[in-house]
PDB file of C-alpha atoms in Angstrom:
ATOM      1  CA  MET A   8      84.138 180.916  33.230  1.00 40.00           C
ATOM      2  CA  ARG A   9      81.234 182.302  31.706  1.00 43.00           C
ATOM      3  CA  ALA A  10      77.790 183.311  33.129  1.00 43.00           C
ATOM      4  CA  SER A  11      75.463 180.939  31.382  1.00 44.00           C
ATOM      5  CA  GLY A  12      75.270 176.894  31.711  1.00 47.00           C
ATOM      6  CA  THR A  13      75.722 174.598  34.673  1.00 55.00           C
ATOM      7  CA  ALA A  14      78.957 173.917  36.265  1.00 49.00           C
ATOM      8  CA  ASP A  15      78.837 170.476  35.064  1.00 56.00           C
ATOM      9  CA  GLU A  16      78.473 171.918  31.468  1.00 52.00           C
ATOM     10  CA  ILE A  17      81.246 174.372  31.916  1.00 47.00           C
ATOM     11  CA  ILE A  18      83.844 171.896  33.359  1.00 52.00           C
ATOM     12  CA  GLY A  19      82.991 169.455  30.537  1.00 56.00           C
ATOM     13  CA  ASN A  20      83.744 172.106  27.836  1.00 55.00           C
ATOM     14  CA  ASP A  21      86.607 173.525  29.132  1.00 73.00           C
ATOM     15  CA  ALA A  22      88.137 170.000  30.276  1.00 74.00           C
ATOM     16  CA  SER A  23      87.718 168.606  26.462  1.00 80.00           C
ATOM     17  CA  THR A  24      90.463 170.940  25.368  1.00 86.00           C
ATOM     18  CA  PRO A  25      94.180 169.996  25.949  1.00 86.00           C
ATOM     19  CA  ASP A  26      95.151 172.592  28.165  1.00 88.00           C
ATOM     20  CA  GLY A  27      92.145 172.430  30.280  1.00 87.00           C
ATOM     21  CA  ALA A  28      92.492 168.788  30.903  1.00 87.00           C
ATOM     22  CA  LYS A  29      95.875 169.036  31.690  1.00 88.00           C
ATOM     23  CA  ALA A  30      94.923 171.754  34.323  1.00 90.00           C
ATOM     24  CA  TYR A  31      92.291 169.230  35.821  1.00 90.00           C
ATOM     25  CA  TYR A  32      94.556 166.087  35.878  1.00 91.00           C
ATOM     26  CA  ASN A  33      97.475 168.489  37.407  1.00 92.00           C
ATOM     27  CA  SER A  34      95.060 169.674  39.747  1.00 92.00           C
ATOM     28  CA  ILE A  35      93.770 166.294  40.932  1.00 93.00           C
ATOM     29  CA  ILE A  36      97.567 164.497  40.909  1.00 94.00           C
ATOM     30  CA  TRP A  37      98.757 167.519  43.074  1.00 95.00           C
ATOM     31  CA  LYS A  38      96.269 166.534  45.856  1.00 95.00           C
ATOM     32  CA  LYS A  39      96.748 163.400  45.592  1.00 94.00           C
ATOM     33  CA  GLU A  40     100.793 163.961  46.133  1.00 95.00           C
ATOM     34  CA  ASP A  41      99.941 166.467  49.072  1.00 96.00           C
ATOM     35  CA  THR A  42      98.292 163.583  50.567  1.00 94.00           C
ATOM     36  CA  TYR A  43     101.302 161.258  49.896  1.00 95.00           C
ATOM     37  CA  THR A  44     103.282 163.661  51.389  1.00 95.00           C
ATOM     38  CA  LYS A  45     101.235 164.093  54.619  1.00 94.00           C
ATOM     39  CA  THR A  46     100.865 160.295  54.705  1.00 92.00           C
ATOM     40  CA  ASN A  47     104.684 159.902  54.271  1.00 94.00           C
ATOM     41  CA  SER A  48     105.395 162.252  57.205  1.00 94.00           C
ATOM     42  CA  LEU A  49     102.949 160.664  59.613  1.00 92.00           C
ATOM     43  CA  TYR A  50     104.723 157.166  58.452  1.00 94.00           C
ATOM     44  CA  THR A  51     108.376 158.775  59.227  1.00 94.00           C
ATOM     45  CA  GLN A  52     107.043 159.861  62.735  1.00 94.00           C
ATOM     46  CA  VAL A  53     105.594 156.488  63.455  1.00 94.00           C
ATOM     47  CA  GLU A  54     108.838 154.700  62.352  1.00 95.00           C
ATOM     48  CA  GLY A  55     110.709 156.885  65.019  1.00 95.00           C
ATOM     49  CA  LYS A  56     108.229 156.348  67.336  1.00 95.00           C
ATOM     50  CA  ILE A  57     108.747 152.704  67.258  1.00 95.00           C
ATOM     51  CA  GLN A  58     112.802 153.032  67.399  1.00 96.00           C
ATOM     52  CA  ASN A  59     112.612 155.416  70.435  1.00 96.00           C
ATOM     53  CA  TYR A  60     110.378 152.714  72.153  1.00 96.00           C
ATOM     54  CA  GLU A  61     112.550 149.534  71.038  1.00 96.00           C
ATOM     55  CA  THR A  62     115.794 151.106  72.698  1.00 96.00           C
ATOM     56  CA  GLN A  63     113.591 152.209  75.590  1.00 95.00           C
ATOM     57  CA  LEU A  64     112.296 148.385  75.925  1.00 95.00           C
ATOM     58  CA  ARG A  65     115.931 146.827  75.110  1.00 96.00           C
ATOM     59  CA  GLN A  66     117.350 149.075  78.220  1.00 96.00           C
ATOM     60  CA  LEU A  67     114.430 148.101  80.460  1.00 95.00           C
ATOM     61  CA  GLN A  68     114.967 144.438  79.797  1.00 95.00           C
ATOM     62  CA  LYS A  69     118.538 144.545  80.943  1.00 95.00           C
ATOM     63  CA  GLU A  70     117.489 146.535  83.990  1.00 94.00           C
ATOM     64  CA  ASN A  71     115.151 143.651  84.482  1.00 93.00           C
ATOM     65  CA  MET A  72     117.984 141.023  84.026  1.00 94.00           C
ATOM     66  CA  GLN A  73     120.292 143.136  86.759  1.00 94.00           C
ATOM     67  CA  MET A  74     117.063 143.178  88.978  1.00 90.00           C
ATOM     68  CA  ASP A  75     117.247 139.322  88.975  1.00 91.00           C
ATOM     69  CA  LEU A  76     120.793 139.196  89.707  1.00 93.00           C
ATOM     70  CA  SER A  77     120.546 141.789  92.788  1.00 91.00           C
ATOM     71  CA  VAL A  78     117.616 139.793  94.397  1.00 91.00           C
ATOM     72  CA  ALA A  79     119.317 136.639  94.223  1.00 92.00           C
ATOM     73  CA  SER A  80     122.456 138.230  96.119  1.00 91.00           C
ATOM     74  CA  CYS A  81     119.929 139.736  98.309  1.00 91.00           C
ATOM     75  CA  ILE A  82     118.567 136.029  99.018  1.00 90.00           C
ATOM     76  CA  ASP A  83     122.064 134.536  98.973  1.00 92.00           C
ATOM     77  CA  ARG A  84     122.936 137.382 101.704  1.00 90.00           C
ATOM     78  CA  ASN A  85     119.529 136.738 103.940  1.00 91.00           C
ATOM     79  CA  ASP A  86     118.886 140.409 103.241  1.00 87.00           C
ATOM     80  CA  ASP A  87     114.980 139.974 102.694  1.00 89.00           C
ATOM     81  CA  GLU A  88     114.445 143.684 102.968  1.00 91.00           C
ATOM     82  CA  GLY A  89     116.895 144.463 100.456  1.00 89.00           C
ATOM     83  CA  ALA A  90     115.248 141.880  98.039  1.00 90.00           C
ATOM     84  CA  LYS A  91     112.007 143.424  98.381  1.00 94.00           C
ATOM     85  CA  VAL A  92     113.023 146.811  97.341  1.00 92.00           C
ATOM     86  CA  TYR A  93     114.729 144.949  94.457  1.00 90.00           C
ATOM     87  CA  LEU A  94     111.385 143.361  93.693  1.00 93.00           C
ATOM     88  CA  ALA A  95     109.255 146.246  93.798  1.00 94.00           C
ATOM     89  CA  ARG A  96     111.339 148.294  91.421  1.00 94.00           C
ATOM     90  CA  GLN A  97     111.725 144.737  89.195  1.00 92.00           C
ATOM     91  CA  GLN A  98     107.698 144.884  89.258  1.00 94.00           C
ATOM     92  CA  GLU A  99     107.609 148.936  88.176  1.00 95.00           C
ATOM     93  CA  ILE A 100     110.267 147.898  85.187  1.00 94.00           C
ATOM     94  CA  THR A 101     107.877 144.777  84.151  1.00 94.00           C
ATOM     95  CA  ASP A 102     104.830 147.074  84.223  1.00 96.00           C
ATOM     96  CA  LYS A 103     106.685 149.233  81.974  1.00 96.00           C
ATOM     97  CA  ILE A 104     107.830 146.402  79.569  1.00 95.00           C
ATOM     98  CA  GLU A 105     104.619 145.550  79.017  1.00 96.00           C
ATOM     99  CA  THR A 106     102.882 149.111  78.195  1.00 96.00           C
ATOM    100  CA  ILE A 107     105.589 149.712  75.702  1.00 95.00           C
ATOM    101  CA  LYS A 108     105.274 146.231  74.368  1.00 95.00           C
ATOM    102  CA  THR A 109     101.695 146.863  73.592  1.00 95.00           C
ATOM    103  CA  THR A 110     102.225 150.550  72.542  1.00 95.00           C
ATOM    104  CA  LEU A 111     104.787 148.790  70.167  1.00 95.00           C
ATOM    105  CA  LYS A 112     102.409 146.579  68.728  1.00 95.00           C
ATOM    106  CA  GLU A 113      99.602 149.190  68.198  1.00 95.00           C
ATOM    107  CA  LEU A 114     102.170 151.355  66.297  1.00 94.00           C
ATOM    108  CA  LYS A 115     103.451 148.610  64.312  1.00 94.00           C
ATOM    109  CA  GLU A 116     100.088 147.715  63.082  1.00 94.00           C
ATOM    110  CA  ASN A 117      99.477 151.547  62.433  1.00 93.00           C
ATOM    111  CA  ARG A 118     102.710 151.529  60.417  1.00 93.00           C
ATOM    112  CA  ASP A 119     101.756 148.732  57.750  1.00 93.00           C
ATOM    113  CA  VAL A 120      98.667 150.480  57.187  1.00 92.00           C
ATOM    114  CA  GLN A 121     100.372 153.745  56.219  1.00 92.00           C
ATOM    115  CA  LYS A 122     102.649 151.718  54.132  1.00 93.00           C
ATOM    116  CA  GLU A 123     100.239 150.040  52.368  1.00 93.00           C
ATOM    117  CA  ASN A 124      98.192 153.471  51.839  1.00 92.00           C
ATOM    118  CA  LEU A 125     101.596 155.045  50.448  1.00 94.00           C
ATOM    119  CA  THR A 126     102.210 152.239  48.190  1.00 93.00           C
ATOM    120  CA  ALA A 127      98.412 152.820  46.683  1.00 94.00           C
ATOM    121  CA  LEU A 128      98.970 156.173  46.302  1.00 94.00           C
ATOM    122  CA  GLN A 129     102.213 155.707  44.369  1.00 94.00           C
ATOM    123  CA  GLU A 130     100.672 153.523  42.039  1.00 95.00           C
ATOM    124  CA  GLU A 131      97.440 155.977  42.004  1.00 94.00           C
ATOM    125  CA  ILE A 132      99.922 158.961  40.924  1.00 94.00           C
ATOM    126  CA  LYS A 133     101.968 156.989  38.001  1.00 95.00           C
ATOM    127  CA  SER A 134      98.402 155.784  36.860  1.00 93.00           C
ATOM    128  CA  LEU A 135      96.725 159.497  36.329  1.00 93.00           C
ATOM    129  CA  LYS A 136     100.188 160.708  35.317  1.00 94.00           C
ATOM    130  CA  ALA A 137      99.809 158.222  32.496  1.00 93.00           C
ATOM    131  CA  GLU A 138      95.814 158.484  31.917  1.00 92.00           C
ATOM    132  CA  LYS A 139      96.597 162.578  31.670  1.00 92.00           C
ATOM    133  CA  ASP A 140      99.465 161.907  28.964  1.00 91.00           C
ATOM    134  CA  LYS A 141      96.995 159.588  27.091  1.00 91.00           C
ATOM    135  CA  ALA A 142      93.863 161.992  26.964  1.00 88.00           C
ATOM    136  CA  VAL A 143      96.119 165.229  26.323  1.00 88.00           C
ATOM    137  CA  PHE A 144      97.340 163.548  23.357  1.00 88.00           C
ATOM    138  CA  THR A 145      94.054 162.082  22.713  1.00 88.00           C
ATOM    139  CA  LEU A 146      92.350 165.335  22.590  1.00 85.00           C
ATOM    140  CA  GLU A 147      95.251 167.487  20.333  1.00 85.00           C
ATOM    141  CA  ALA A 148      95.283 164.823  17.690  1.00 85.00           C
ATOM    142  CA  ALA A 149      91.282 165.529  18.098  1.00 80.00           C
ATOM    143  CA  GLU A 150      91.562 168.989  17.772  1.00 80.00           C
ATOM    144  CA  THR A 151      94.021 168.814  14.525  1.00 81.00           C
ATOM    145  CA  VAL A 152      91.500 166.490  13.129  1.00 77.00           C
ATOM    146  CA  LYS A 153      88.858 169.299  13.529  1.00 74.00           C
ATOM    147  CA  SER A 154      90.823 172.053  12.072  1.00 72.00           C
ATOM    148  CA  LEU A 155      91.451 169.857   9.189  1.00 71.00           C
ATOM    149  CA  GLN A 156      87.809 168.459   8.683  1.00 66.00           C
ATOM    150  CA  SER A 157      86.693 172.710   8.929  1.00 64.00           C
ATOM    151  CA  ALA A 158      89.242 173.464   6.025  1.00 60.00           C
ATOM    152  CA  THR A 159      88.373 170.722   3.868  1.00 62.00           C
ATOM    153  CA  SER A 160      84.261 170.122   4.403  1.00 58.00           C
ATOM    154  CA  ALA A 161      83.125 173.934   4.256  1.00 57.00           C
ATOM    155  CA  SER A 162      80.435 172.500   1.600  1.00 53.00           C
ATOM    156  CA  SER A 163      78.855 169.922   3.983  1.00 62.00           C
ATOM    157  CA  GLN A 164      78.643 171.533   7.661  1.00 67.00           C
ATOM    158  CA  GLU A 165      75.228 169.837   8.398  1.00 67.00           C
ATOM    159  CA  GLU A 166      76.860 166.421   7.380  1.00 64.00           C
ATOM    160  CA  ASP A 167      79.905 167.398   9.786  1.00 68.00           C
ATOM    161  CA  ARG A 168      77.697 167.970  12.596  1.00 73.00           C
ATOM    162  CA  MET A 169      75.749 165.033  12.343  1.00 70.00           C
ATOM    163  CA  LEU A 170      78.987 163.169  12.276  1.00 66.00           C
ATOM    164  CA  GLU A 171      79.993 164.923  15.384  1.00 76.00           C
ATOM    165  CA  LYS A 172      77.172 163.686  17.276  1.00 74.00           C
ATOM    166  CA  VAL A 173      77.700 160.507  16.380  1.00 67.00           C
ATOM    167  CA  ARG A 174      81.402 160.684  17.412  1.00 73.00           C
ATOM    168  CA  GLU A 175      80.893 162.199  20.607  1.00 77.00           C
ATOM    169  CA  GLY A 176      78.030 159.774  21.320  1.00 67.00           C
ATOM    170  CA  VAL A 177      80.610 156.771  20.688  1.00 68.00           C
ATOM    171  CA  GLN A 178      83.260 158.460  22.715  1.00 75.00           C
ATOM    172  CA  LYS A 179      81.156 158.790  25.700  1.00 75.00           C
ATOM    173  CA  THR A 180      79.798 155.356  25.308  1.00 70.00           C
ATOM    174  CA  LYS A 181      83.750 154.245  25.119  1.00 70.00           C
ATOM    175  CA  GLU A 182      84.696 156.299  28.391  1.00 70.00           C
ATOM    176  CA  GLN A 183      81.791 154.767  30.194  1.00 74.00           C
ATOM    177  CA  ALA A 184      82.803 151.413  29.375  1.00 65.00           C
ATOM    178  CA  ASP A 185      86.848 152.086  29.565  1.00 65.00           C
ATOM    179  CA  GLY A 186      85.766 153.342  33.228  1.00 64.00           C
ATOM    180  CA  THR A 187      83.941 150.267  34.178  1.00 63.00           C
ATOM    181  CA  ARG A 188      86.860 148.360  32.962  1.00 61.00           C
ATOM    182  CA  ILE A 189      89.216 150.249  34.852  1.00 61.00           C
ATOM    183  CA  ALA A 190      87.467 149.970  37.968  1.00 61.00           C
ATOM    184  CA  TYR A 191      87.157 146.393  37.841  1.00 55.00           C
ATOM    185  CA  LYS A 192      90.747 146.111  36.775  1.00 57.00           C
ATOM    186  CA  ASN A 193      91.765 147.981  39.568  1.00 60.00           C
ATOM    187  CA  SER A 194      90.046 145.937  41.829  1.00 63.00           C
ATOM    188  CA  ILE A 195      90.905 142.603  40.223  1.00 62.00           C
ATOM    189  CA  ASP A 196      94.420 143.607  40.271  1.00 65.00           C
ATOM    190  CA  VAL A 197      94.628 144.700  44.145  1.00 62.00           C
ATOM    191  CA  GLN A 198      93.505 141.279  45.203  1.00 67.00           C
ATOM    192  CA  MET A 199      95.980 139.421  42.348  1.00 68.00           C
ATOM    193  CA  LYS A 200      98.979 141.486  44.245  1.00 70.00           C
ATOM    194  CA  ARG A 201      98.032 140.673  47.587  1.00 68.00           C
ATOM    195  CA  LEU A 202      97.642 137.135  46.637  1.00 70.00           C
ATOM    196  CA  ASP A 203     101.292 137.058  44.885  1.00 73.00           C
ATOM    197  CA  LYS A 204     102.720 138.493  47.828  1.00 77.00           C
ATOM    198  CA  LYS A 205     101.323 136.124  50.049  1.00 78.00           C
ATOM    199  CA  MET A 206     102.252 133.217  47.794  1.00 78.00           C
ATOM    200  CA  LYS A 207     105.760 134.617  47.730  1.00 80.00           C
ATOM    201  CA  ASP A 208     106.145 134.898  51.578  1.00 79.00           C
ATOM    202  CA  GLU A 209     104.585 131.167  51.757  1.00 80.00           C
ATOM    203  CA  GLU A 210     107.632 130.054  48.934  1.00 80.00           C
ATOM    204  CA  LEU A 211     110.086 131.962  51.164  1.00 77.00           C
ATOM    205  CA  GLN A 212     109.123 130.686  54.430  1.00 78.00           C
ATOM    206  CA  LYS A 213     109.310 127.071  52.939  1.00 80.00           C
ATOM    207  CA  LYS A 214     112.654 127.690  51.344  1.00 75.00           C
ATOM    208  CA  LEU A 215     114.049 129.249  55.211  1.00 74.00           C
ATOM    209  CA  ASP A 216     112.531 126.070  56.927  1.00 76.00           C
ATOM    210  CA  SER A 217     113.917 123.675  54.479  1.00 77.00           C
ATOM    211  CA  LEU A 218     117.430 125.245  54.840  1.00 76.00           C
ATOM    212  CA  LYS A 219     116.893 125.104  59.200  1.00 76.00           C
ATOM    213  CA  ALA A 220     115.900 121.232  58.615  1.00 75.00           C
ATOM    214  CA  ALA A 221     118.991 120.518  56.718  1.00 76.00           C
ATOM    215  CA  LYS A 222     121.414 122.739  58.989  1.00 72.00           C
ATOM    216  CA  LYS A 223     120.045 120.568  61.876  1.00 72.00           C
ATOM    217  CA  LYS A 224     120.830 117.005  60.084  1.00 64.00           C
TER     218      LYS A 224
END
């Protein structure tokens, strides 16, 4: 990195070469992939906890049913003390069941958020890789054009410099416009995908309800 020039200028110059652009894109993509890996790890942990709590919940529900039978048996035998013991135990089980249900609800909500984040990251990484390939190809093509111009236009350097200024201005304006369109398109895409998913879910529910209704007839 040279001593003169601002950091933005240095980065801009480096990124305007195929190798420089590739390096910057790879750095950003790597960070996104690292975030994806960490998010996926959290998602896996949450899934494991959900399965563990669901197993505990099923076991407690079985114990609760057994307590019902034990209390009923004590009542049939007029064993009030025994019934109280089972009822106390049943209350403990009921409290645990409610606690686990609340915890499961929170964990599942967290899992759904993590899943949505993973999907968004996957799409973003895929998009960045495609954008990188296009940018590198464009810069390589531009370098080739510049080399040809340099070899064939030695007698018109001033005109070439003027044209280059115009091209840079056009490219900068195009990139700014493309950036605005991409940001808008991404926003619309997210909304449409969610709407499509909602419509598909509603359609599937209608079909399911129809099949259930037909089966009852």
